[in-house]
Amino acid sequence: MATTARHFNELLDSALERLSRRERGWEDRPGQREMARLWSETLESGGTFAVEAPTGIGKSLAYLLPALIRRVRGSGPVVVSTCTKALQEQLFRHDVPIACRAIGSPLRVVTLKGRQNYLCRRRAEARLNQVKLFASWGVDPSVADEVRSWAERTSTGELEELAALGLPPAFLAEIASDPLLCSASACEAATGCFAKRARREALRADVVLVNHALLLSDPGLRATLLAEAGALVLDEAHHVERIAREQLGVTLGYHDLLRLAGRTDARTGVLRIVKRSLKRGRGEAIASRIRAAEGSIGPVIANAKALASDLERCLPEGASSAR
């Protein structure tokens, strides 16, 4: 359903009037109204709108109201990306509900985070049974029962809900969803995969709140959610360049190079493990090829070490890696 500029202004005026009547301490702000008008014109034309506004102008509602009005009138879902979890939570618990009340339409709002923020039931059950390893994680074994109890109660599986237990990051990483270790096709049917469930809910939502790191690093998200979006908002956009470098760049340090080279070391690396496994089976032909390749590994490692040393000398003073 198309929304003309005149009709939009009427809808926006109505929303702001509703806010002034229902929200305590609310005051109309000309700058907010102007930003909302310009943003709506951009949404209508399909262009890009960049705005820098001072604190107190009410930027969140200025971009939410036009986008939500369009969503109610048939446009695609609204995706808002932030830099910080604090702003993500503020939008979810405060700003978006206010905007929904202003336009008089309840909308389905979902916060979507990276996979590492969700519990993997399969990994958790395996780790919680390895009591002997708890000391290396700095965790009291009694925590296992508390985590199991929470896993049965939680509706989201977000590990942030365990904050009260003060669990160290090393332990949380052991029970988190990991795409490299995921067997979702097997465990989802039996126990429910929180990460997959969050994705499904996001695809059904009217408003999806994500962070810049997830937005930039997840091609699946861009191919599904963003392809259908009616509006994409990058709040705290001045952080996008830095986060893009972090998510899409490669960090290379002296020890990184040595570690990569060491993985091919015939004495200590992957080849040693492969050779040992082949001795148990019928892999003599492959083993002979590995032996033939071992002679060239030494020079590769030596050159890698030399390269690492050269790179280290090029780094700024005090830096241990470069991106």
PDB file of C-alpha atoms in Angstrom:
ATOM      1  CA  MET A   1       0.000   0.000   0.000  1.00  0.00           C
ATOM      2  CA  ALA A   2       1.734   3.166  -1.160  1.00  0.00           C
ATOM      3  CA  THR A   3       2.158   6.048   1.268  1.00  0.00           C
ATOM      4  CA  THR A   4       2.247   9.499  -0.347  1.00  0.00           C
ATOM      5  CA  ALA A   5       4.365  12.246   1.197  1.00  0.00           C
ATOM      6  CA  ARG A   6       1.246  14.075   2.357  1.00  0.00           C
ATOM      7  CA  HIS A   7      -0.313  10.956   3.802  1.00  0.00           C
ATOM      8  CA  PHE A   8       2.944  10.049   5.553  1.00  0.00           C
ATOM      9  CA  ASN A   9       3.123  13.489   7.177  1.00  0.00           C
ATOM     10  CA  GLU A  10      -0.410  12.963   8.453  1.00  0.00           C
ATOM     11  CA  LEU A  11       0.523   9.541   9.856  1.00  0.00           C
ATOM     12  CA  LEU A  12       3.684  10.944  11.448  1.00  0.00           C
ATOM     13  CA  ASP A  13       1.779  13.862  12.974  1.00  0.00           C
ATOM     14  CA  SER A  14      -0.754  11.408  14.354  1.00  0.00           C
ATOM     15  CA  ALA A  15       2.004   9.240  15.844  1.00  0.00           C
ATOM     16  CA  LEU A  16       3.723  12.208  17.472  1.00  0.00           C
ATOM     17  CA  GLU A  17       0.424  13.486  18.822  1.00  0.00           C
ATOM     18  CA  ARG A  18      -0.246  10.069  20.328  1.00  0.00           C
ATOM     19  CA  LEU A  19       3.186  10.167  21.978  1.00  0.00           C
ATOM     20  CA  SER A  20       2.542  13.585  23.502  1.00  0.00           C
ATOM     21  CA  ARG A  21      -0.701  12.317  25.037  1.00  0.00           C
ATOM     22  CA  ARG A  22       0.504   8.941  26.319  1.00  0.00           C
ATOM     23  CA  GLU A  23       4.227   9.192  27.079  1.00  0.00           C
ATOM     24  CA  ARG A  24       5.096  11.091  30.239  1.00  0.00           C
ATOM     25  CA  GLY A  25       7.591  13.904  29.715  1.00  0.00           C
ATOM     26  CA  TRP A  26       7.358  13.709  25.927  1.00  0.00           C
ATOM     27  CA  GLU A  27       8.001  16.904  23.951  1.00  0.00           C
ATOM     28  CA  ASP A  28       7.834  17.570  20.234  1.00  0.00           C
ATOM     29  CA  ARG A  29      11.254  18.244  18.669  1.00  0.00           C
ATOM     30  CA  PRO A  30      11.487  20.035  15.302  1.00  0.00           C
ATOM     31  CA  GLY A  31      14.828  18.387  14.500  1.00  0.00           C
ATOM     32  CA  GLN A  32      13.383  14.941  15.099  1.00  0.00           C
ATOM     33  CA  ARG A  33      10.377  15.693  12.901  1.00  0.00           C
ATOM     34  CA  GLU A  34      12.630  16.982  10.090  1.00  0.00           C
ATOM     35  CA  MET A  35      14.889  13.927  10.286  1.00  0.00           C
ATOM     36  CA  ALA A  36      11.854  11.627  10.148  1.00  0.00           C
ATOM     37  CA  ARG A  37      10.504  13.465   7.086  1.00  0.00           C
ATOM     38  CA  LEU A  38      13.811  13.252   5.191  1.00  0.00           C
ATOM     39  CA  TRP A  39      14.224   9.579   6.120  1.00  0.00           C
ATOM     40  CA  SER A  40      10.728   8.798   4.874  1.00  0.00           C
ATOM     41  CA  GLU A  41      11.461  10.497   1.545  1.00  0.00           C
ATOM     42  CA  THR A  42      14.580   8.344   1.245  1.00  0.00           C
ATOM     43  CA  LEU A  43      12.636   5.169   1.967  1.00  0.00           C
ATOM     44  CA  GLU A  44      10.118   6.137  -0.687  1.00  0.00           C
ATOM     45  CA  SER A  45      12.793   6.813  -3.325  1.00  0.00           C
ATOM     46  CA  GLY A  46      14.985   3.844  -2.416  1.00  0.00           C
ATOM     47  CA  GLY A  47      18.122   5.862  -1.787  1.00  0.00           C
ATOM     48  CA  THR A  48      20.630   6.124   1.051  1.00  0.00           C
ATOM     49  CA  PHE A  49      20.278   8.609   3.885  1.00  0.00           C
ATOM     50  CA  ALA A  50      23.160   9.579   6.197  1.00  0.00           C
ATOM     51  CA  VAL A  51      22.554  11.852   9.154  1.00  0.00           C
ATOM     52  CA  GLU A  52      24.666  13.188  11.998  1.00  0.00           C
ATOM     53  CA  ALA A  53      22.590  14.703  14.761  1.00  0.00           C
ATOM     54  CA  PRO A  54      23.354  15.975  18.257  1.00  0.00           C
ATOM     55  CA  THR A  55      22.445  14.123  21.426  1.00  0.00           C
ATOM     56  CA  GLY A  56      18.875  14.759  22.506  1.00  0.00           C
ATOM     57  CA  ILE A  57      17.295  15.108  19.091  1.00  0.00           C
ATOM     58  CA  GLY A  58      15.624  11.696  19.383  1.00  0.00           C
ATOM     59  CA  LYS A  59      17.319   9.876  16.499  1.00  0.00           C
ATOM     60  CA  SER A  60      15.972   6.419  17.361  1.00  0.00           C
ATOM     61  CA  LEU A  61      12.315   7.388  17.074  1.00  0.00           C
ATOM     62  CA  ALA A  62      13.083   9.598  14.074  1.00  0.00           C
ATOM     63  CA  TYR A  63      14.236   6.565  12.091  1.00  0.00           C
ATOM     64  CA  LEU A  64      11.871   4.039  13.692  1.00  0.00           C
ATOM     65  CA  LEU A  65       8.564   5.828  13.112  1.00  0.00           C
ATOM     66  CA  PRO A  66       8.823   6.176   9.290  1.00  0.00           C
ATOM     67  CA  ALA A  67      10.162   2.635   8.882  1.00  0.00           C
ATOM     68  CA  LEU A  68       7.476   1.080  11.093  1.00  0.00           C
ATOM     69  CA  ILE A  69       4.698   3.054   9.411  1.00  0.00           C
ATOM     70  CA  ARG A  70       5.861   1.654   6.076  1.00  0.00           C
ATOM     71  CA  ARG A  71       6.049  -1.866   7.545  1.00  0.00           C
ATOM     72  CA  VAL A  72       2.454  -1.663   8.772  1.00  0.00           C
ATOM     73  CA  ARG A  73       1.415  -0.539   5.296  1.00  0.00           C
ATOM     74  CA  GLY A  74       2.999  -3.533   3.555  1.00  0.00           C
ATOM     75  CA  SER A  75       6.711  -2.825   3.187  1.00  0.00           C
ATOM     76  CA  GLY A  76       9.367  -5.395   4.111  1.00  0.00           C
ATOM     77  CA  PRO A  77      10.695  -5.942   7.643  1.00  0.00           C
ATOM     78  CA  VAL A  78      12.829  -3.308   9.350  1.00  0.00           C
ATOM     79  CA  VAL A  79      16.428  -4.255  10.214  1.00  0.00           C
ATOM     80  CA  VAL A  80      18.309  -2.070  12.693  1.00  0.00           C
ATOM     81  CA  SER A  81      22.000  -2.691  13.310  1.00  0.00           C
ATOM     82  CA  THR A  82      23.869  -1.237  16.294  1.00  0.00           C
ATOM     83  CA  CYS A  83      27.448  -1.312  17.509  1.00  0.00           C
ATOM     84  CA  THR A  84      26.757  -1.992  21.180  1.00  0.00           C
ATOM     85  CA  LYS A  85      24.570  -4.473  23.023  1.00  0.00           C
ATOM     86  CA  ALA A  86      23.489  -1.613  25.283  1.00  0.00           C
ATOM     87  CA  LEU A  87      21.803   0.229  22.410  1.00  0.00           C
ATOM     88  CA  GLN A  88      20.380  -3.040  21.096  1.00  0.00           C
ATOM     89  CA  GLU A  89      18.739  -3.642  24.486  1.00  0.00           C
ATOM     90  CA  GLN A  90      17.508  -0.040  24.701  1.00  0.00           C
ATOM     91  CA  LEU A  91      15.842  -0.347  21.315  1.00  0.00           C
ATOM     92  CA  PHE A  92      14.271  -3.700  22.194  1.00  0.00           C
ATOM     93  CA  ARG A  93      12.975  -2.756  25.642  1.00  0.00           C
ATOM     94  CA  HIS A  94      12.261   0.955  25.266  1.00  0.00           C
ATOM     95  CA  ASP A  95      12.392   2.692  21.883  1.00  0.00           C
ATOM     96  CA  VAL A  96      10.695   0.144  19.614  1.00  0.00           C
ATOM     97  CA  PRO A  97       7.776  -0.436  22.043  1.00  0.00           C
ATOM     98  CA  ILE A  98       7.267   3.356  22.235  1.00  0.00           C
ATOM     99  CA  ALA A  99       7.299   3.593  18.431  1.00  0.00           C
ATOM    100  CA  CYS A 100       4.771   0.757  18.170  1.00  0.00           C
ATOM    101  CA  ARG A 101       2.460   2.513  20.631  1.00  0.00           C
ATOM    102  CA  ALA A 102       2.876   5.729  18.673  1.00  0.00           C
ATOM    103  CA  ILE A 103       1.729   4.197  15.392  1.00  0.00           C
ATOM    104  CA  GLY A 104      -0.971   2.168  17.158  1.00  0.00           C
ATOM    105  CA  SER A 105       0.194  -1.210  15.844  1.00  0.00           C
ATOM    106  CA  PRO A 106       1.857  -4.031  17.790  1.00  0.00           C
ATOM    107  CA  LEU A 107       4.751  -5.526  15.836  1.00  0.00           C
ATOM    108  CA  ARG A 108       6.868  -8.631  16.318  1.00  0.00           C
ATOM    109  CA  VAL A 109      10.351  -7.528  17.450  1.00  0.00           C
ATOM    110  CA  VAL A 110      13.343  -9.890  17.633  1.00  0.00           C
ATOM    111  CA  THR A 111      16.951  -9.420  18.731  1.00  0.00           C
ATOM    112  CA  LEU A 112      19.330 -11.594  16.705  1.00  0.00           C
ATOM    113  CA  LYS A 113      22.910 -12.229  17.843  1.00  0.00           C
ATOM    114  CA  GLY A 114      25.891 -14.191  16.569  1.00  0.00           C
ATOM    115  CA  ARG A 115      25.906 -17.964  17.061  1.00  0.00           C
ATOM    116  CA  GLN A 116      28.508 -17.802  19.816  1.00  0.00           C
ATOM    117  CA  ASN A 117      25.911 -16.048  22.000  1.00  0.00           C
ATOM    118  CA  TYR A 118      23.636 -19.112  22.075  1.00  0.00           C
ATOM    119  CA  LEU A 119      23.863 -22.360  23.998  1.00  0.00           C
ATOM    120  CA  CYS A 120      24.528 -25.575  22.077  1.00  0.00           C
ATOM    121  CA  ARG A 121      22.703 -28.295  24.028  1.00  0.00           C
ATOM    122  CA  ARG A 122      24.832 -31.073  22.573  1.00  0.00           C
ATOM    123  CA  ARG A 123      28.159 -29.408  23.391  1.00  0.00           C
ATOM    124  CA  ALA A 124      26.911 -28.324  26.809  1.00  0.00           C
ATOM    125  CA  GLU A 125      25.876 -31.826  27.809  1.00  0.00           C
ATOM    126  CA  ALA A 126      29.240 -33.206  26.736  1.00  0.00           C
ATOM    127  CA  ARG A 127      31.198 -30.525  28.618  1.00  0.00           C
ATOM    128  CA  LEU A 128      29.073 -30.634  31.764  1.00  0.00           C
ATOM    129  CA  ASN A 129      29.914 -34.319  32.117  1.00  0.00           C
ATOM    130  CA  GLN A 130      33.667 -33.638  31.951  1.00  0.00           C
ATOM    131  CA  VAL A 131      34.012 -32.710  35.618  1.00  0.00           C
ATOM    132  CA  LYS A 132      37.782 -33.233  35.603  1.00  0.00           C
ATOM    133  CA  LEU A 133      38.184 -30.343  33.160  1.00  0.00           C
ATOM    134  CA  PHE A 134      36.272 -27.817  35.264  1.00  0.00           C
ATOM    135  CA  ALA A 135      39.398 -26.791  37.174  1.00  0.00           C
ATOM    136  CA  SER A 136      41.166 -25.837  33.925  1.00  0.00           C
ATOM    137  CA  TRP A 137      38.208 -23.577  33.085  1.00  0.00           C
ATOM    138  CA  GLY A 138      38.221 -22.055  36.559  1.00  0.00           C
ATOM    139  CA  VAL A 139      34.696 -23.306  37.255  1.00  0.00           C
ATOM    140  CA  ASP A 140      33.284 -25.069  40.306  1.00  0.00           C
ATOM    141  CA  PRO A 141      31.778 -28.461  39.292  1.00  0.00           C
ATOM    142  CA  SER A 142      28.591 -27.592  41.186  1.00  0.00           C
ATOM    143  CA  VAL A 143      27.807 -25.086  38.414  1.00  0.00           C
ATOM    144  CA  ALA A 144      26.951 -27.968  36.075  1.00  0.00           C
ATOM    145  CA  ASP A 145      23.558 -28.560  37.697  1.00  0.00           C
ATOM    146  CA  GLU A 146      22.718 -24.848  37.575  1.00  0.00           C
ATOM    147  CA  VAL A 147      23.546 -24.677  33.872  1.00  0.00           C
ATOM    148  CA  ARG A 148      21.473 -27.799  33.159  1.00  0.00           C
ATOM    149  CA  SER A 149      18.523 -26.337  35.058  1.00  0.00           C
ATOM    150  CA  TRP A 150      18.790 -23.065  33.147  1.00  0.00           C
ATOM    151  CA  ALA A 151      19.033 -24.907  29.817  1.00  0.00           C
ATOM    152  CA  GLU A 152      15.667 -26.527  30.527  1.00  0.00           C
ATOM    153  CA  ARG A 153      14.011 -23.222  31.467  1.00  0.00           C
ATOM    154  CA  THR A 154      15.393 -20.769  28.917  1.00  0.00           C
ATOM    155  CA  SER A 155      13.335 -19.840  25.897  1.00  0.00           C
ATOM    156  CA  THR A 156      16.161 -18.122  24.008  1.00  0.00           C
ATOM    157  CA  GLY A 157      19.317 -20.022  24.991  1.00  0.00           C
ATOM    158  CA  GLU A 158      21.241 -16.729  25.151  1.00  0.00           C
ATOM    159  CA  LEU A 159      24.343 -17.292  27.276  1.00  0.00           C
ATOM    160  CA  GLU A 160      24.069 -13.733  28.572  1.00  0.00           C
ATOM    161  CA  GLU A 161      21.310 -15.037  30.841  1.00  0.00           C
ATOM    162  CA  LEU A 162      24.014 -16.912  32.788  1.00  0.00           C
ATOM    163  CA  ALA A 163      25.780 -13.666  33.730  1.00  0.00           C
ATOM    164  CA  ALA A 164      24.737 -14.001  37.377  1.00  0.00           C
ATOM    165  CA  LEU A 165      26.849 -17.172  37.682  1.00  0.00           C
ATOM    166  CA  GLY A 166      30.006 -15.267  36.749  1.00  0.00           C
ATOM    167  CA  LEU A 167      31.188 -17.989  34.370  1.00  0.00           C
ATOM    168  CA  PRO A 168      34.511 -17.271  32.619  1.00  0.00           C
ATOM    169  CA  PRO A 169      34.561 -16.739  28.822  1.00  0.00           C
ATOM    170  CA  ALA A 170      36.670 -19.893  28.354  1.00  0.00           C
ATOM    171  CA  PHE A 171      33.895 -22.048  29.810  1.00  0.00           C
ATOM    172  CA  LEU A 172      31.090 -20.262  27.958  1.00  0.00           C
ATOM    173  CA  ALA A 173      32.967 -20.804  24.686  1.00  0.00           C
ATOM    174  CA  GLU A 174      32.942 -24.550  25.392  1.00  0.00           C
ATOM    175  CA  ILE A 175      29.138 -24.710  25.603  1.00  0.00           C
ATOM    176  CA  ALA A 176      28.336 -22.129  22.914  1.00  0.00           C
ATOM    177  CA  SER A 177      27.060 -22.841  19.424  1.00  0.00           C
ATOM    178  CA  ASP A 178      29.968 -23.076  16.987  1.00  0.00           C
ATOM    179  CA  PRO A 179      29.403 -23.262  13.205  1.00  0.00           C
ATOM    180  CA  LEU A 180      32.599 -25.299  12.770  1.00  0.00           C
ATOM    181  CA  LEU A 181      31.353 -27.946  15.200  1.00  0.00           C
ATOM    182  CA  CYS A 182      27.664 -27.758  14.379  1.00  0.00           C
ATOM    183  CA  SER A 183      25.617 -30.852  13.580  1.00  0.00           C
ATOM    184  CA  ALA A 184      22.334 -28.986  13.656  1.00  0.00           C
ATOM    185  CA  SER A 185      20.604 -31.403  11.286  1.00  0.00           C
ATOM    186  CA  ALA A 186      21.090 -34.135  13.879  1.00  0.00           C
ATOM    187  CA  CYS A 187      20.588 -32.315  17.178  1.00  0.00           C
ATOM    188  CA  GLU A 188      17.942 -29.790  16.183  1.00  0.00           C
ATOM    189  CA  ALA A 189      15.242 -32.418  15.687  1.00  0.00           C
ATOM    190  CA  ALA A 190      15.973 -34.020  19.048  1.00  0.00           C
ATOM    191  CA  THR A 191      16.610 -31.051  21.332  1.00  0.00           C
ATOM    192  CA  GLY A 192      16.054 -27.811  19.437  1.00  0.00           C
ATOM    193  CA  CYS A 193      18.902 -25.610  18.248  1.00  0.00           C
ATOM    194  CA  PHE A 194      18.670 -22.171  19.851  1.00  0.00           C
ATOM    195  CA  ALA A 195      20.771 -20.508  17.146  1.00  0.00           C
ATOM    196  CA  LYS A 196      18.628 -21.945  14.338  1.00  0.00           C
ATOM    197  CA  ARG A 197      15.449 -21.065  16.209  1.00  0.00           C
ATOM    198  CA  ALA A 198      16.588 -17.447  16.578  1.00  0.00           C
ATOM    199  CA  ARG A 199      17.175 -17.272  12.808  1.00  0.00           C
ATOM    200  CA  ARG A 200      13.714 -18.635  12.060  1.00  0.00           C
ATOM    201  CA  GLU A 201      12.087 -16.144  14.424  1.00  0.00           C
ATOM    202  CA  ALA A 202      14.032 -13.296  12.828  1.00  0.00           C
ATOM    203  CA  LEU A 203      12.722 -14.237   9.387  1.00  0.00           C
ATOM    204  CA  ARG A 204       9.147 -14.010  10.727  1.00  0.00           C
ATOM    205  CA  ALA A 205       9.633 -10.722  12.589  1.00  0.00           C
ATOM    206  CA  ASP A 206       8.595  -7.197  11.660  1.00  0.00           C
ATOM    207  CA  VAL A 207      11.611  -5.579  13.331  1.00  0.00           C
ATOM    208  CA  VAL A 208      14.984  -7.312  13.692  1.00  0.00           C
ATOM    209  CA  LEU A 209      17.755  -5.869  15.861  1.00  0.00           C
ATOM    210  CA  VAL A 210      21.280  -7.048  15.035  1.00  0.00           C
ATOM    211  CA  ASN A 211      24.805  -5.752  15.618  1.00  0.00           C
ATOM    212  CA  HIS A 212      27.317  -4.538  13.052  1.00  0.00           C
ATOM    213  CA  ALA A 213      29.646  -7.510  13.557  1.00  0.00           C
ATOM    214  CA  LEU A 214      26.912 -10.021  12.709  1.00  0.00           C
ATOM    215  CA  LEU A 215      25.591  -7.938   9.835  1.00  0.00           C
ATOM    216  CA  LEU A 216      29.012  -7.722   8.182  1.00  0.00           C
ATOM    217  CA  SER A 217      30.292 -11.239   8.832  1.00  0.00           C
ATOM    218  CA  ASP A 218      27.267 -13.442   8.124  1.00  0.00           C
ATOM    219  CA  PRO A 219      26.586 -14.030   4.399  1.00  0.00           C
ATOM    220  CA  GLY A 220      23.544 -16.151   5.231  1.00  0.00           C
ATOM    221  CA  LEU A 221      21.957 -13.216   7.013  1.00  0.00           C
ATOM    222  CA  ARG A 222      22.574 -10.924   4.062  1.00  0.00           C
ATOM    223  CA  ALA A 223      21.129 -13.469   1.624  1.00  0.00           C
ATOM    224  CA  THR A 224      17.901 -14.004   3.586  1.00  0.00           C
ATOM    225  CA  LEU A 225      16.889 -11.289   6.007  1.00  0.00           C
ATOM    226  CA  LEU A 226      18.425  -8.319   4.198  1.00  0.00           C
ATOM    227  CA  ALA A 227      17.120  -9.485   0.839  1.00  0.00           C
ATOM    228  CA  GLU A 228      13.562  -9.040   2.145  1.00  0.00           C
ATOM    229  CA  ALA A 229      14.136  -5.919   4.263  1.00  0.00           C
ATOM    230  CA  GLY A 230      12.091  -2.815   3.588  1.00  0.00           C
ATOM    231  CA  ALA A 231      14.512  -0.632   5.542  1.00  0.00           C
ATOM    232  CA  LEU A 232      18.033  -1.063   6.884  1.00  0.00           C
ATOM    233  CA  VAL A 233      19.263   1.307   9.595  1.00  0.00           C
ATOM    234  CA  LEU A 234      22.888   1.442  10.728  1.00  0.00           C
ATOM    235  CA  ASP A 235      22.804   3.175  14.093  1.00  0.00           C
ATOM    236  CA  GLU A 236      26.191   4.126  15.565  1.00  0.00           C
ATOM    237  CA  ALA A 237      27.378   3.999  11.942  1.00  0.00           C
ATOM    238  CA  HIS A 238      30.682   5.708  12.714  1.00  0.00           C
ATOM    239  CA  HIS A 239      31.874   2.356  14.094  1.00  0.00           C
ATOM    240  CA  VAL A 240      31.120   0.402  10.899  1.00  0.00           C
ATOM    241  CA  GLU A 241      34.511   0.966   9.238  1.00  0.00           C
ATOM    242  CA  ARG A 242      36.430  -0.347  12.263  1.00  0.00           C
ATOM    243  CA  ILE A 243      34.148  -3.351  12.693  1.00  0.00           C
ATOM    244  CA  ALA A 244      34.358  -4.135   8.970  1.00  0.00           C
ATOM    245  CA  ARG A 245      38.151  -4.299   9.269  1.00  0.00           C
ATOM    246  CA  GLU A 246      37.854  -6.572  12.292  1.00  0.00           C
ATOM    247  CA  GLN A 247      35.291  -8.911  10.728  1.00  0.00           C
ATOM    248  CA  LEU A 248      36.471  -9.017   7.113  1.00  0.00           C
ATOM    249  CA  GLY A 249      40.202  -8.484   7.552  1.00  0.00           C
ATOM    250  CA  VAL A 250      42.890 -10.945   8.580  1.00  0.00           C
ATOM    251  CA  THR A 251      45.143 -10.384  11.561  1.00  0.00           C
ATOM    252  CA  LEU A 252      48.639 -11.780  11.138  1.00  0.00           C
ATOM    253  CA  GLY A 253      51.246 -11.794  13.874  1.00  0.00           C
ATOM    254  CA  TYR A 254      54.639 -13.369  14.451  1.00  0.00           C
ATOM    255  CA  HIS A 255      53.251 -16.195  16.558  1.00  0.00           C
ATOM    256  CA  ASP A 256      50.356 -16.735  14.125  1.00  0.00           C
ATOM    257  CA  LEU A 257      52.820 -17.466  11.321  1.00  0.00           C
ATOM    258  CA  LEU A 258      54.877 -19.799  13.489  1.00  0.00           C
ATOM    259  CA  ARG A 259      51.771 -21.651  14.618  1.00  0.00           C
ATOM    260  CA  LEU A 260      50.544 -22.127  11.044  1.00  0.00           C
ATOM    261  CA  ALA A 261      53.960 -23.347   9.925  1.00  0.00           C
ATOM    262  CA  GLY A 262      54.201 -25.671  12.910  1.00  0.00           C
ATOM    263  CA  ARG A 263      50.989 -27.442  11.925  1.00  0.00           C
ATOM    264  CA  THR A 264      52.841 -28.979   8.966  1.00  0.00           C
ATOM    265  CA  ASP A 265      55.935 -29.938  10.991  1.00  0.00           C
ATOM    266  CA  ALA A 266      56.680 -33.630  10.388  1.00  0.00           C
ATOM    267  CA  ARG A 267      57.709 -34.048  14.027  1.00  0.00           C
ATOM    268  CA  THR A 268      54.916 -32.255  15.861  1.00  0.00           C
ATOM    269  CA  GLY A 269      52.206 -31.191  13.430  1.00  0.00           C
ATOM    270  CA  VAL A 270      49.299 -32.618  11.509  1.00  0.00           C
ATOM    271  CA  LEU A 271      51.420 -34.911   9.312  1.00  0.00           C
ATOM    272  CA  ARG A 272      52.659 -36.796  12.379  1.00  0.00           C
ATOM    273  CA  ILE A 273      49.084 -37.452  13.454  1.00  0.00           C
ATOM    274  CA  VAL A 274      48.094 -38.570   9.945  1.00  0.00           C
ATOM    275  CA  LYS A 275      51.060 -40.948   9.670  1.00  0.00           C
ATOM    276  CA  ARG A 276      50.277 -42.518  13.014  1.00  0.00           C
ATOM    277  CA  SER A 277      46.665 -43.075  11.952  1.00  0.00           C
ATOM    278  CA  LEU A 278      47.719 -44.602   8.629  1.00  0.00           C
ATOM    279  CA  LYS A 279      49.874 -47.189  10.363  1.00  0.00           C
ATOM    280  CA  ARG A 280      46.727 -48.675  11.838  1.00  0.00           C
ATOM    281  CA  GLY A 281      45.119 -49.160   8.440  1.00  0.00           C
ATOM    282  CA  ARG A 282      45.930 -49.672   4.790  1.00  0.00           C
ATOM    283  CA  GLY A 283      47.459 -46.351   3.962  1.00  0.00           C
ATOM    284  CA  GLU A 284      51.009 -47.218   2.881  1.00  0.00           C
ATOM    285  CA  ALA A 285      50.646 -45.482  -0.488  1.00  0.00           C
ATOM    286  CA  ILE A 286      49.528 -42.253   1.180  1.00  0.00           C
ATOM    287  CA  ALA A 287      52.181 -42.621   3.880  1.00  0.00           C
ATOM    288  CA  SER A 288      54.907 -42.875   1.239  1.00  0.00           C
ATOM    289  CA  ARG A 289      53.723 -39.639  -0.355  1.00  0.00           C
ATOM    290  CA  ILE A 290      53.808 -37.943   3.034  1.00  0.00           C
ATOM    291  CA  ARG A 291      57.389 -39.127   3.560  1.00  0.00           C
ATOM    292  CA  ALA A 292      58.304 -37.707   0.165  1.00  0.00           C
ATOM    293  CA  ALA A 293      56.764 -34.353   1.102  1.00  0.00           C
ATOM    294  CA  GLU A 294      58.473 -34.165   4.474  1.00  0.00           C
ATOM    295  CA  GLY A 295      61.771 -33.188   2.914  1.00  0.00           C
ATOM    296  CA  SER A 296      60.339 -29.893   1.708  1.00  0.00           C
ATOM    297  CA  ILE A 297      58.644 -28.990   4.973  1.00  0.00           C
ATOM    298  CA  GLY A 298      61.846 -27.904   6.708  1.00  0.00           C
ATOM    299  CA  PRO A 299      62.614 -25.113   4.217  1.00  0.00           C
ATOM    300  CA  VAL A 300      58.963 -23.988   4.317  1.00  0.00           C
ATOM    301  CA  ILE A 301      59.106 -23.602   8.101  1.00  0.00           C
ATOM    302  CA  ALA A 302      62.463 -21.824   7.923  1.00  0.00           C
ATOM    303  CA  ASN A 303      61.127 -19.386   5.330  1.00  0.00           C
ATOM    304  CA  ALA A 304      57.971 -18.820   7.394  1.00  0.00           C
ATOM    305  CA  LYS A 305      60.083 -17.957  10.431  1.00  0.00           C
ATOM    306  CA  ALA A 306      62.192 -15.574   8.360  1.00  0.00           C
ATOM    307  CA  LEU A 307      59.056 -13.926   6.985  1.00  0.00           C
ATOM    308  CA  ALA A 308      57.627 -13.607  10.489  1.00  0.00           C
ATOM    309  CA  SER A 309      60.810 -11.939  11.694  1.00  0.00           C
ATOM    310  CA  ASP A 310      60.823  -9.530   8.743  1.00  0.00           C
ATOM    311  CA  LEU A 311      57.177  -8.631   9.323  1.00  0.00           C
ATOM    312  CA  GLU A 312      57.769  -8.095  13.020  1.00  0.00           C
ATOM    313  CA  ARG A 313      60.465  -5.542  12.237  1.00  0.00           C
ATOM    314  CA  CYS A 314      57.988  -3.644  10.053  1.00  0.00           C
ATOM    315  CA  LEU A 315      55.365  -3.352  12.787  1.00  0.00           C
ATOM    316  CA  PRO A 316      54.918  -0.108  14.724  1.00  0.00           C
ATOM    317  CA  GLU A 317      56.735  -0.079  18.036  1.00  0.00           C
ATOM    318  CA  GLY A 318      54.794  -2.009  20.658  1.00  0.00           C
ATOM    319  CA  ALA A 319      52.507  -3.793  18.155  1.00  0.00           C
ATOM    320  CA  SER A 320      52.419  -7.592  18.046  1.00  0.00           C
ATOM    321  CA  SER A 321      50.306  -8.070  14.922  1.00  0.00           C
ATOM    322  CA  ALA A 322      49.085  -6.309  11.798  1.00  0.00           C
ATOM    323  CA  ARG A 323      45.790  -6.334   9.956  1.00  0.00           C
TER     324      ARG A 323
END
